[in-house]
Every structure is written in structure tokens, then in C-alpha cells.
Tab-separated table of C-alpha atoms in Angstrom:
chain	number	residue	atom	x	y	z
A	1	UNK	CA	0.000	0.000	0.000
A	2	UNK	CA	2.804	2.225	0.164
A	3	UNK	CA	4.972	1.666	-2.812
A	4	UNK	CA	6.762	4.660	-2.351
A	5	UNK	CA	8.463	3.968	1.267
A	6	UNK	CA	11.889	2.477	1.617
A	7	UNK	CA	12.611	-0.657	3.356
A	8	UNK	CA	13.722	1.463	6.600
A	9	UNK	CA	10.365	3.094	6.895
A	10	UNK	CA	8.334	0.046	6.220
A	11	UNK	CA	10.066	-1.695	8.606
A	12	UNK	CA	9.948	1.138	11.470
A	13	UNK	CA	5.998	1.572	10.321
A	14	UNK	CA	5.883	-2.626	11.158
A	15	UNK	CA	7.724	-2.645	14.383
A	16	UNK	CA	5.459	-0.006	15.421
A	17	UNK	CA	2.687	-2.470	15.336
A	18	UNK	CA	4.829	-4.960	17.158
A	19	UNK	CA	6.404	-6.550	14.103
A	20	UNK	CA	10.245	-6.003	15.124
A	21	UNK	CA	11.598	-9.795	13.720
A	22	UNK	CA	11.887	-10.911	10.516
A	23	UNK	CA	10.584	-13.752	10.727
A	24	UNK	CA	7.175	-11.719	11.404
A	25	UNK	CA	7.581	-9.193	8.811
A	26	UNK	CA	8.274	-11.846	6.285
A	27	UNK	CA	5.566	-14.413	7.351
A	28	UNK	CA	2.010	-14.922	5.296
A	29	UNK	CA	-1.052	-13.649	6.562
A	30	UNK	CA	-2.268	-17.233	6.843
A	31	UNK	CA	0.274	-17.930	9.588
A	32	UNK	CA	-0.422	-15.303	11.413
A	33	UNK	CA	-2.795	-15.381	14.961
A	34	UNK	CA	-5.518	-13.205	14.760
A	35	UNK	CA	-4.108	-10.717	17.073
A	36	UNK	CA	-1.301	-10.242	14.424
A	37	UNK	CA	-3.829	-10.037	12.063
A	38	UNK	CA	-5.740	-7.566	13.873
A	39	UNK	CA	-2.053	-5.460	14.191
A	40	UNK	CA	-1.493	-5.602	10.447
A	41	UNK	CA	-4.649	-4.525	9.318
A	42	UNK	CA	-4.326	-0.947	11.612
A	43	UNK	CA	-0.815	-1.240	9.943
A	44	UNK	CA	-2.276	-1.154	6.544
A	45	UNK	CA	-4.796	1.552	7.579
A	46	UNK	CA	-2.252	3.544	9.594
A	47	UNK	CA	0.118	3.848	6.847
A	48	UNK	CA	-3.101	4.978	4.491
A	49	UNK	CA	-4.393	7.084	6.591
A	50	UNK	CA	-8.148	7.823	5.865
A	51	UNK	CA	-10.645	9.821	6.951
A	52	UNK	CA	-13.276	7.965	8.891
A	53	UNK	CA	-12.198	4.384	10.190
A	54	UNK	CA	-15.314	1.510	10.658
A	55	UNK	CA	-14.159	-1.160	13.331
A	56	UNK	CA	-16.624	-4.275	13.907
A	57	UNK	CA	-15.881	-5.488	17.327
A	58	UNK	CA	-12.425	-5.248	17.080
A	59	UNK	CA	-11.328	-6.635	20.160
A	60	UNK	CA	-12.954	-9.944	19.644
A	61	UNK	CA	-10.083	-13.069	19.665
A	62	UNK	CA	-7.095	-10.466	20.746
A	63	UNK	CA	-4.627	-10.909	23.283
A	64	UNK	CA	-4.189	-8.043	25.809
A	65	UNK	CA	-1.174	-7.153	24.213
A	66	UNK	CA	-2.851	-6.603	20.792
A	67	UNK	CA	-5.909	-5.015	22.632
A	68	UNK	CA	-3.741	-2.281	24.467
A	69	UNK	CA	-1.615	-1.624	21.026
A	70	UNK	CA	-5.035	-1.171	19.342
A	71	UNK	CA	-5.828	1.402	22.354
A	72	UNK	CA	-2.702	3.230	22.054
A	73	UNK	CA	-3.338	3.447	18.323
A	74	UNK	CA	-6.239	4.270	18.448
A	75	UNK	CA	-5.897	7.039	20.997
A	76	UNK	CA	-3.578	9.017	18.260
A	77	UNK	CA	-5.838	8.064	14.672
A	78	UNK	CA	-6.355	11.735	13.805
A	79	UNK	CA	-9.465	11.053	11.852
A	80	UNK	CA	-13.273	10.574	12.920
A	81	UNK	CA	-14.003	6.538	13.969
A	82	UNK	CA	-17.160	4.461	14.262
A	83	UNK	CA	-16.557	1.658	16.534
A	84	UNK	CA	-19.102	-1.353	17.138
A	85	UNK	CA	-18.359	-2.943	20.498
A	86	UNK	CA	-19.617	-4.951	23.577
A	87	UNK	CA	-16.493	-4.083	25.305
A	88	UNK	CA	-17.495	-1.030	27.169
A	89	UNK	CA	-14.210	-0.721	28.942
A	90	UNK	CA	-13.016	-0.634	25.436
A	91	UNK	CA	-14.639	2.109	24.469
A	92	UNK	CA	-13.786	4.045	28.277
A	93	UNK	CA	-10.387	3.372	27.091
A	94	UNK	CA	-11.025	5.173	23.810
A	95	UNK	CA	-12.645	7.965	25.525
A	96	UNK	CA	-15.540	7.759	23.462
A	97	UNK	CA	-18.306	10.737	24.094
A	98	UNK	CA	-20.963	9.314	21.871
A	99	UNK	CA	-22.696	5.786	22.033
A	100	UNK	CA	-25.526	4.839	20.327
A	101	UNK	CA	-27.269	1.286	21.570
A	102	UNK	CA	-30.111	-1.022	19.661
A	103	UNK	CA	-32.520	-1.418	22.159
A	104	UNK	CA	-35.691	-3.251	21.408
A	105	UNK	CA	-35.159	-2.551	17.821
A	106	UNK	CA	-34.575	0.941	18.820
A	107	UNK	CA	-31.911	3.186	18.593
A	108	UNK	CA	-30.573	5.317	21.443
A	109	UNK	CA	-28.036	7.387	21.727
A	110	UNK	CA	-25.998	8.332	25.049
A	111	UNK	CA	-23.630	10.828	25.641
């Protein structure tokens, strides 16, 4: 995705997201756990950057390690997010101001 970047900066952009061996950074997707999957694809949409980010539950089959990276990433994404979660301490973490819940087939919103 970013054809342009040298070797160093791909590699400084991956051990950001906890890829720091080679053995990870050359590796298939298919080996990977899906915490490592989870870290590549913010790696992918870190080094994109767009605008408005849609994450569907996110946190599910993480380890805590991935789940705090995700936070920390998170934290700093300078564009708008729409997160779908059960895992309000999660979203605490985020500091999210705005949640909207189904309820009874209706939608509420909380602030």
C-alpha cells in the first residue's frame, strides 16, 4: 500500500505495530494469529491514513497485548471513527463521548 516507502520506513511503520523480527515481517497472513492479524490490518490503515475508520468489534479473539496496542493506536488516529463494540471498557479506554445502543429494535443514543 505504500509503494513509495523504503525498506527502513516500512520496517519502522511494522515494528510499530509490534512486528520487530523478521521472521514476522516476512511471514504470510495465513500464519499469522488473529491478534497479528488484527495489528497488520491498523498497519495497513495507519500507513493509508483515511478519513473515517469503521471497526466491527475489534477486540474480539485479541490478546491483551494486541488489545492495548489497538488502544494506544487508536488514541492518536487523527481522523473521525465508528466503533461497534460490547467491550465497554473498550470504548472508556477510547474515551468515546458518543454511544448509540439497539434497544428493542430501537436506537438510542448516550452521551
Amino acid at each position: 500500500v505504500t509503494p513509495h516507502w523504503t525498506t527502513q520506513e516500512i520496517r519502522k511503520h511494522l515494528n510499530s505495530f509490534l512486528f520487530s523480527k523478521n521472521e514476522q515481517v516476512h511471514s504470510e497472513v495465513a500464519w499469522l494469529s488473529g491478534g497479528e492479524r488484527a495489528r497488520l490490518s491498523l498497519a495497513i490503515i495507519a500507513a493509508q491514513s483515511p478519513k473515517l475508520l469503521i471497526l466491527d468489534e475489534i477486540t474480539n479473539n485479541i490478546d491483551l497485548e494486541t488489545r492495548e496496542h489497538i488502544i494506544n493506536v487508536l488514541k492518536h488516529y487523527p481522523g473521525a471513527m465508528i466503533i461497534i463494540s460490547h467491550d465497554r471498557h473498550f470504548l472508556e479506554a477510547l474515551s468515546i463521548d458518543t454511544v448509540y445502543c439497539v434497544e428493542n429494535k430501537a436506537l438510542k443514543m448516550y452521551i
